[in-house]
Short mmCIF file of C-alpha atoms and ligand atoms in Angstrom, two decimals:
data_model
loop_
_atom_site.label_atom_id
_atom_site.label_comp_id
_atom_site.label_asym_id
_atom_site.label_seq_id
_atom_site.Cartn_x
_atom_site.Cartn_y
_atom_site.Cartn_z
CA MET A 699 75.86 95.31 73.17
CA THR A 700 74.31 92.34 74.99
CA LEU A 701 73.98 89.32 72.73
CA ARG A 702 70.91 87.12 73.02
CA SER A 703 71.11 83.33 73.30
CA VAL A 704 69.91 81.66 70.12
CA GLY A 705 68.67 78.14 69.61
CA ILE A 706 66.70 75.78 67.39
CA LEU A 707 62.94 76.16 67.91
CA GLY A 708 61.84 73.47 65.45
CA THR A 709 63.15 71.07 62.82
CA GLY A 710 61.74 69.41 59.71
CA LYS A 711 62.81 67.12 56.92
CA TYR A 712 61.75 65.83 53.54
CA VAL A 713 63.03 63.07 51.30
CA PRO A 714 61.59 62.11 47.92
CA ASP A 715 59.67 58.82 47.63
CA ARG A 716 61.83 57.05 45.06
CA VAL A 717 64.38 54.69 46.58
CA LEU A 718 67.56 53.73 44.69
CA THR A 719 69.07 50.61 46.27
CA ASN A 720 72.53 49.11 45.99
CA ALA A 721 70.92 46.33 43.92
CA ASP A 722 69.60 48.98 41.49
CA LEU A 723 73.12 50.45 41.19
CA GLU A 724 74.52 46.98 40.45
CA LYS A 725 72.47 47.08 37.26
CA MET A 726 73.81 50.51 36.28
CA VAL A 727 77.58 50.30 36.94
CA ASP A 728 80.20 47.68 37.81
CA THR A 729 79.61 47.67 41.58
CA ASN A 730 78.10 45.42 44.22
CA ASP A 731 76.25 45.66 47.51
CA GLU A 732 79.16 44.17 49.48
CA TRP A 733 81.61 46.86 48.22
CA ILE A 734 79.20 49.73 48.84
CA VAL A 735 78.20 48.58 52.34
CA SER A 736 81.73 47.71 53.49
CA ARG A 737 83.36 50.89 52.05
CA THR A 738 80.60 53.40 52.85
CA GLY A 739 77.81 51.89 55.01
CA MET A 740 75.20 53.00 52.46
CA LYS A 741 72.27 50.76 51.46
CA GLU A 742 69.86 53.07 49.69
CA ARG A 743 69.34 56.68 48.75
CA ARG A 744 66.34 58.82 47.72
CA ILE A 745 66.00 60.30 44.25
CA ALA A 746 63.85 63.33 43.38
CA ALA A 747 61.01 62.87 40.89
CA PRO A 748 61.65 64.42 37.45
CA ASP A 749 59.42 67.39 38.28
CA GLN A 750 61.03 68.03 41.69
CA ALA A 751 63.81 70.58 42.11
CA THR A 752 65.72 71.62 45.24
CA SER A 753 63.15 74.26 46.25
CA ASP A 754 60.42 71.59 46.21
CA LEU A 755 62.36 69.43 48.66
CA ALA A 756 63.15 72.52 50.74
CA PHE A 757 59.49 73.59 50.78
CA HIS A 758 58.28 70.41 52.50
CA ALA A 759 61.13 70.45 55.04
CA ALA A 760 60.45 74.15 55.75
CA GLN A 761 56.75 73.57 56.35
CA ALA A 762 57.55 70.77 58.79
CA ALA A 763 60.08 72.97 60.63
CA LEU A 764 57.59 75.86 60.89
CA ARG A 765 54.96 73.49 62.29
CA SER A 766 57.43 72.08 64.79
CA ALA A 767 58.50 75.60 65.89
CA GLY A 768 54.87 76.75 66.14
CA ILE A 769 55.35 79.84 63.98
CA THR A 770 53.99 80.91 60.60
CA ALA A 771 55.91 81.75 57.45
CA GLU A 772 54.77 85.40 57.79
CA GLN A 773 56.77 85.66 61.02
CA LEU A 774 60.08 84.78 59.33
CA ASP A 775 62.63 87.58 59.01
CA LEU A 776 65.16 85.68 56.90
CA ILE A 777 65.45 82.48 54.88
CA ILE A 778 68.86 80.96 54.20
CA VAL A 779 69.11 77.99 51.84
CA ALA A 780 72.42 76.14 51.88
CA THR A 781 72.74 74.26 48.58
CA ILE A 782 75.07 73.43 45.72
CA THR A 783 72.17 72.42 43.49
CA PRO A 784 69.99 75.56 43.32
CA ASP A 785 66.90 75.38 41.08
CA MET A 786 68.73 77.76 38.72
CA ALA A 787 71.66 80.22 38.80
CA PHE A 788 69.30 82.99 39.86
CA PRO A 789 66.92 83.88 41.41
CA SER A 790 68.16 82.13 44.50
CA THR A 791 66.40 79.01 45.73
CA ALA A 792 65.74 80.95 48.95
CA CYS A 793 63.75 83.57 46.98
CA ILE A 794 61.76 80.87 45.15
CA LEU A 795 60.99 79.32 48.53
CA GLN A 796 60.13 82.66 50.16
CA ASP A 797 57.42 83.17 47.54
CA ARG A 798 56.06 79.64 47.83
CA LEU A 799 55.94 79.78 51.63
CA GLY A 800 54.34 83.24 51.61
CA ALA A 801 57.09 84.54 53.90
CA LYS A 802 56.36 88.09 52.80
CA LYS A 803 58.63 90.02 55.16
CA ALA A 804 61.60 87.62 54.96
CA ALA A 805 64.89 88.50 53.32
CA ALA A 806 66.27 85.50 51.44
CA PHE A 807 69.59 84.27 50.11
CA ASP A 808 71.44 81.07 49.21
CA LEU A 809 74.68 80.04 50.82
CA SER A 810 77.34 77.95 49.10
CA ALA A 811 79.56 75.89 51.38
CA ALA A 812 78.76 72.42 50.01
CA CYS A 813 78.21 69.81 52.74
CA SER A 814 79.20 72.32 55.45
CA GLY A 815 76.50 74.72 54.25
CA PHE A 816 73.93 74.02 56.96
CA ILE A 817 76.41 74.76 59.77
CA TYR A 818 77.59 77.92 57.96
CA GLY A 819 73.89 78.86 57.68
CA LEU A 820 73.24 78.25 61.39
CA ALA A 821 76.22 80.45 62.31
CA THR A 822 74.97 83.23 60.02
CA ALA A 823 71.42 83.04 61.36
CA ASN A 824 72.69 82.91 64.95
CA ASN A 825 74.45 86.24 64.52
CA PHE A 826 71.38 88.01 63.06
CA ILE A 827 69.27 86.87 66.01
CA ALA A 828 71.90 87.29 68.73
CA THR A 829 72.33 90.95 67.80
CA GLY A 830 68.57 91.55 67.87
CA MET A 831 68.33 92.36 64.16
CA TYR A 832 65.94 89.45 63.51
CA GLU A 833 63.58 87.28 65.59
CA TYR A 834 63.07 84.19 63.42
CA VAL A 835 65.34 82.75 60.75
CA LEU A 836 64.68 79.63 58.69
CA VAL A 837 67.86 77.73 57.77
CA ILE A 838 67.59 74.93 55.23
CA GLY A 839 70.08 72.47 53.84
CA ALA A 840 68.71 71.06 50.59
CA ASP A 841 70.31 69.29 47.66
CA CYS A 842 69.26 67.36 44.60
CA LEU A 843 72.60 65.66 44.02
CA SER A 844 71.05 63.17 41.58
CA ARG A 845 70.97 66.06 39.06
CA ILE A 846 74.75 66.46 39.16
CA THR A 847 75.74 62.81 39.65
CA ASP A 848 77.31 60.88 36.78
CA TYR A 849 75.49 57.53 36.84
CA THR A 850 78.20 56.01 34.64
CA ASP A 851 80.93 56.73 37.25
CA ARG A 852 81.00 54.05 39.95
CA ASN A 853 83.48 56.07 42.01
CA THR A 854 80.83 58.67 42.82
CA CYS A 855 77.34 57.53 41.80
CA VAL A 856 76.87 55.12 44.70
CA LEU A 857 77.51 57.86 47.26
CA PHE A 858 74.85 60.50 46.73
CA GLY A 859 71.14 61.07 47.33
CA ASP A 860 68.52 63.84 47.47
CA GLY A 861 66.82 65.44 50.48
CA ALA A 862 66.22 68.51 52.62
CA GLY A 863 66.35 69.39 56.29
CA ALA A 864 65.30 72.62 57.97
CA ALA A 865 65.53 74.42 61.29
CA VAL A 866 63.78 77.52 62.63
CA LEU A 867 66.06 79.57 64.86
CA GLY A 868 65.03 82.13 67.46
CA ALA A 869 65.95 83.56 70.86
CA VAL A 870 66.09 81.05 73.76
CA PRO A 871 66.69 81.39 77.52
CA GLU A 872 70.23 82.19 78.67
CA GLY A 873 72.45 79.11 78.89
CA ARG A 874 70.58 77.23 76.15
CA GLY A 875 71.05 77.04 72.40
CA PHE A 876 74.27 77.53 70.42
CA ARG A 877 77.35 77.65 72.65
CA SER A 878 79.94 77.87 69.86
CA PHE A 879 80.69 77.67 66.15
CA GLU A 880 83.87 76.60 64.43
CA LEU A 881 83.93 77.35 60.69
CA GLY A 882 86.84 76.92 58.33
CA ALA A 883 87.94 76.71 54.72
CA ASP A 884 90.98 75.63 52.75
CA GLY A 885 90.48 76.82 49.18
CA SER A 886 93.71 75.14 48.10
CA GLY A 887 91.76 71.85 48.21
CA GLY A 888 89.12 73.04 45.76
CA GLU A 889 90.46 70.74 43.06
CA LEU A 890 89.61 67.65 45.11
CA LEU A 891 85.84 68.04 44.98
CA ASN A 892 84.03 70.22 42.49
CA LEU A 893 81.69 70.72 39.55
CA LYS A 894 83.44 72.71 36.84
CA GLY A 895 80.80 73.31 34.18
CA GLY A 896 78.06 75.91 33.99
CA GLY A 897 79.84 78.74 35.81
CA SER A 898 81.57 81.83 34.45
CA ARG A 899 84.87 80.00 33.92
CA MET A 900 83.33 77.21 31.89
CA PRO A 901 79.88 78.22 30.63
CA ALA A 902 77.66 75.40 29.40
CA SER A 903 78.59 74.37 25.86
CA ILE A 904 78.52 71.24 23.75
CA GLU A 905 82.17 70.67 24.78
CA SER A 906 81.42 71.11 28.49
CA VAL A 907 78.60 68.58 28.26
CA GLU A 908 80.65 66.11 26.19
CA GLY A 909 83.49 66.44 28.71
CA ARG A 910 81.04 65.48 31.51
CA ASN A 911 81.86 68.72 33.28
CA HIS A 912 78.35 69.19 34.69
CA TYR A 913 78.81 66.32 37.12
CA ILE A 914 80.51 66.07 40.51
CA TYR A 915 84.22 65.33 40.35
CA MET A 916 85.81 63.90 43.48
CA ALA A 917 89.26 62.62 44.41
CA GLY A 918 87.69 60.20 46.92
CA SER A 919 90.65 58.98 48.93
CA GLU A 920 92.14 62.51 49.29
CA VAL A 921 88.80 63.85 50.53
CA PHE A 922 88.56 60.85 52.85
CA LYS A 923 91.90 61.66 54.51
CA PHE A 924 90.96 65.32 54.89
CA ALA A 925 87.57 64.36 56.36
CA VAL A 926 89.01 62.02 58.98
CA ARG A 927 91.41 64.74 60.19
CA ILE A 928 89.03 67.70 60.06
CA MET A 929 85.94 66.14 61.68
CA GLY A 930 87.78 65.47 64.95
CA ASN A 931 89.67 68.81 64.85
CA ALA A 932 86.54 70.88 64.18
CA ALA A 933 84.48 69.15 66.87
CA GLU A 934 87.28 69.56 69.44
CA GLU A 935 87.73 73.26 68.55
CA ALA A 936 83.99 73.91 68.90
CA LEU A 937 83.97 72.13 72.28
CA LYS A 938 86.97 74.16 73.46
CA LYS A 939 85.27 77.43 72.45
CA ALA A 940 82.16 76.33 74.37
CA GLY A 941 84.27 75.56 77.46
CA MET A 942 83.31 71.90 77.23
CA THR A 943 85.07 68.59 76.61
CA LYS A 944 84.31 65.47 74.58
CA GLU A 945 83.08 63.78 77.78
CA ASP A 946 80.20 66.28 77.82
CA ILE A 947 78.78 65.16 74.45
CA ASN A 948 75.34 63.51 74.64
CA LEU A 949 74.79 63.26 70.88
CA LEU A 950 77.07 63.74 67.89
CA ILE A 951 75.37 64.57 64.59
CA PRO A 952 78.01 64.24 61.87
CA HIS A 953 77.84 64.80 58.11
CA GLN A 954 76.72 61.46 56.64
CA ALA A 955 79.42 61.00 53.98
CA ASN A 956 80.87 57.61 54.87
CA ASN A 957 80.41 55.34 57.87
CA ARG A 958 84.20 54.84 58.06
CA ILE A 959 84.67 58.62 58.43
CA ILE A 960 82.01 58.69 61.15
CA GLN A 961 83.62 55.75 62.99
CA ALA A 962 87.02 57.50 62.87
CA SER A 963 85.41 60.62 64.42
CA LEU A 964 83.83 58.50 67.14
CA SER A 965 87.17 56.95 68.11
CA ARG A 966 88.87 60.36 68.09
CA LEU A 967 86.13 61.70 70.41
CA ASN A 968 86.00 58.49 72.52
CA LEU A 969 82.28 58.17 71.89
CA PRO A 970 80.24 54.95 71.67
CA GLU A 971 78.06 54.57 68.56
CA GLU A 972 74.89 55.01 70.70
CA LYS A 973 75.89 58.67 71.13
CA CYS A 974 75.94 59.27 67.38
CA MET A 975 73.14 59.85 64.89
CA ILE A 976 73.72 57.72 61.79
CA ASN A 977 71.14 57.57 58.99
CA LEU A 978 73.40 57.17 55.96
CA PRO A 979 72.28 53.58 55.28
CA LYS A 980 68.89 55.06 54.26
CA TYR A 981 69.83 58.32 52.57
CA ALA A 982 73.56 58.17 51.62
CA ASN A 983 75.32 61.54 51.30
CA THR A 984 72.81 64.36 50.71
CA SER A 985 75.40 67.18 50.97
CA ALA A 986 73.93 70.28 52.68
CA ALA A 987 70.84 68.27 53.68
CA SER A 988 72.79 65.59 55.49
CA ILE A 989 73.19 67.23 58.93
CA PRO A 990 69.71 68.83 59.13
CA LEU A 991 68.10 65.56 57.96
CA ALA A 992 69.94 63.71 60.74
CA LEU A 993 69.05 66.46 63.23
CA ALA A 994 65.35 66.35 62.32
CA GLU A 995 65.32 62.55 62.60
CA ALA A 996 67.12 62.66 65.94
CA ALA A 997 64.44 65.10 67.17
CA GLU A 998 61.65 62.85 65.81
CA GLU A 999 63.16 59.84 67.55
CA GLY A 1000 63.40 61.74 70.85
CA ARG A 1001 67.18 61.33 70.98
CA MET A 1002 67.80 64.82 72.42
CA ARG A 1003 66.55 65.81 75.86
CA GLU A 1004 66.41 69.32 77.25
CA GLY A 1005 69.87 70.36 78.44
CA ASP A 1006 71.73 67.75 76.33
CA CYS A 1007 75.02 68.72 74.69
CA VAL A 1008 74.61 68.14 70.95
CA VAL A 1009 77.56 68.54 68.58
CA LEU A 1010 77.08 69.04 64.84
CA VAL A 1011 80.12 68.55 62.62
CA GLY A 1012 80.63 68.44 58.87
CA PHE A 1013 83.04 68.97 55.99
CA GLY A 1014 82.73 69.35 52.26
CA GLY A 1015 83.78 70.89 48.98
CA GLY A 1016 85.66 74.16 49.13
CA LEU A 1017 87.21 72.59 51.05
CA THR A 1018 85.10 73.70 53.99
CA TRP A 1019 84.27 72.49 57.49
CA GLY A 1020 82.07 73.49 60.38
CA ALA A 1021 81.08 72.40 63.87
CA SER A 1022 78.72 73.71 66.51
CA VAL A 1023 77.97 72.91 70.14
CA ILE A 1024 74.32 73.25 71.17
CA ILE A 1025 72.68 72.92 74.56
CA TRP A 1026 69.33 71.46 73.48
O1 UT7 B 76 80.46 65.05 51.25
C1 UT7 B 76 81.37 65.02 50.21
C2 UT7 B 76 82.61 64.43 50.62
N1 UT7 B 76 82.89 63.17 50.02
C3 UT7 B 76 83.30 62.17 50.78
O2 UT7 B 76 83.26 62.26 51.98
C4 UT7 B 76 83.87 60.97 50.17
C5 UT7 B 76 85.15 60.62 50.85
N2 UT7 B 76 85.74 59.45 50.28
C6 UT7 B 76 85.23 58.21 50.49
O3 UT7 B 76 84.23 58.06 51.16
C7 UT7 B 76 85.97 57.05 49.93
O4 UT7 B 76 87.22 57.48 49.45
C8 UT7 B 76 85.20 56.32 48.78
C9 UT7 B 76 84.00 55.61 49.35
C10 UT7 B 76 84.77 57.32 47.73
C11 UT7 B 76 86.09 55.29 48.14
O5 UT7 B 76 86.57 54.37 49.12
P1 UT7 B 76 88.11 53.98 49.16
O6 UT7 B 76 88.26 52.98 50.22
O7 UT7 B 76 88.88 55.27 49.31
O8 UT7 B 76 88.33 53.30 47.78
P2 UT7 B 76 89.31 53.75 46.58
O9 UT7 B 76 88.83 55.03 45.98
O10 UT7 B 76 90.70 53.70 47.09
O11 UT7 B 76 89.06 52.60 45.57
C12 UT7 B 76 89.39 51.25 45.87
C13 UT7 B 76 88.99 50.37 44.70
C14 UT7 B 76 89.41 50.92 43.34
O12 UT7 B 76 89.77 49.82 42.55
P3 UT7 B 76 91.32 49.50 42.27
O13 UT7 B 76 91.87 50.73 41.62
O14 UT7 B 76 91.90 49.25 43.62
O15 UT7 B 76 91.25 48.30 41.40
C15 UT7 B 76 88.15 51.52 42.78
O16 UT7 B 76 88.13 51.52 41.37
O17 UT7 B 76 87.54 50.30 44.64
C16 UT7 B 76 87.12 50.59 43.32
N3 UT7 B 76 85.79 51.20 43.38
C17 UT7 B 76 84.66 50.48 43.35
N4 UT7 B 76 84.41 49.16 43.28
C18 UT7 B 76 83.14 48.76 43.29
C19 UT7 B 76 85.49 52.50 43.48
N5 UT7 B 76 84.16 52.66 43.51
C20 UT7 B 76 83.63 51.42 43.43
C21 UT7 B 76 82.31 50.93 43.43
N6 UT7 B 76 82.11 49.60 43.37
N7 UT7 B 76 81.24 51.75 43.51
#
């Protein structure tokens, strides 16, 4: 079977209006702007309005991506929403979105790979289109982390924000689009980053709420060490699979978890900061939304020219990781 080349036809993003600054956080927990900026690079993050859920953020990003791709929702064959904060356990956020967009012929499902979810989603969509099964797939990374963040825990609450990013994928001319994917998981690290309550092992109860089990738990420095190692490894593996080297990279779009992690990836890949998309000072870590938000902003800012080699790379809970090489 001949496989078609697949690429990104359009991108879109959405962030809620409310801004939570480091100064605001200083009033909530024992932290300060100097610590947050020097340890993470973050200055502010966006917080969803009380009546906004993940599908609402995803909806606006999806509409922008459809406009940018020049197709209508009716033309979509599949919608994949990567998220760890679905509107509810079921129906999937992708189904809620399919209805709201009016994407009548689209299949729809959610994908759970935490901050790596968007890259896992791109790889999945790529295969449906490459084989000729589908023409257009909408992939969204969307998360409302403020709903699962413990704003009494200074170790985590300064790190997270809400947002959504989307991409419409379709067939592209030979030699363009996705050149490789590198996906991975190490389930033995699941204890380092998780949310225990509300699932089938620990259903919601008074005890689960009192134990603060419906919030993100993270062993920060362990995740940090993993991230520094895996970002470089995953990007190098994806480049190798694409038959390219780090010298070929025109733009790196990394998961926006911590500026120190990004800087470590840049030194490993011998890249100057100008060749990297960094927007974490504005949005902090938005989990599955982080890479597509950065991708959509890079597109808006005209940072990718036709034929450029763009590398996406991320890591997250699971533990999971993913990287992809794209010829723009
Ligand atoms: O996408 C999901 C993946 N998550 C991540 O990528 C996060 C990865 N980890 C990190 O980014 C970093 O580990 C953190 C930013 C979370 C923490 O930075 P760190 O340099 O690893 O600091 P630490 O955890 O070793 O803590 C150093 C000190 C501690 O105080 P003591 O024990 O040395 O007295 C913390 O209690 O900093 C303290 N601390 C804070 N101080 C002020 C922790 N959080 C804060 C805070 N404000 N918000």
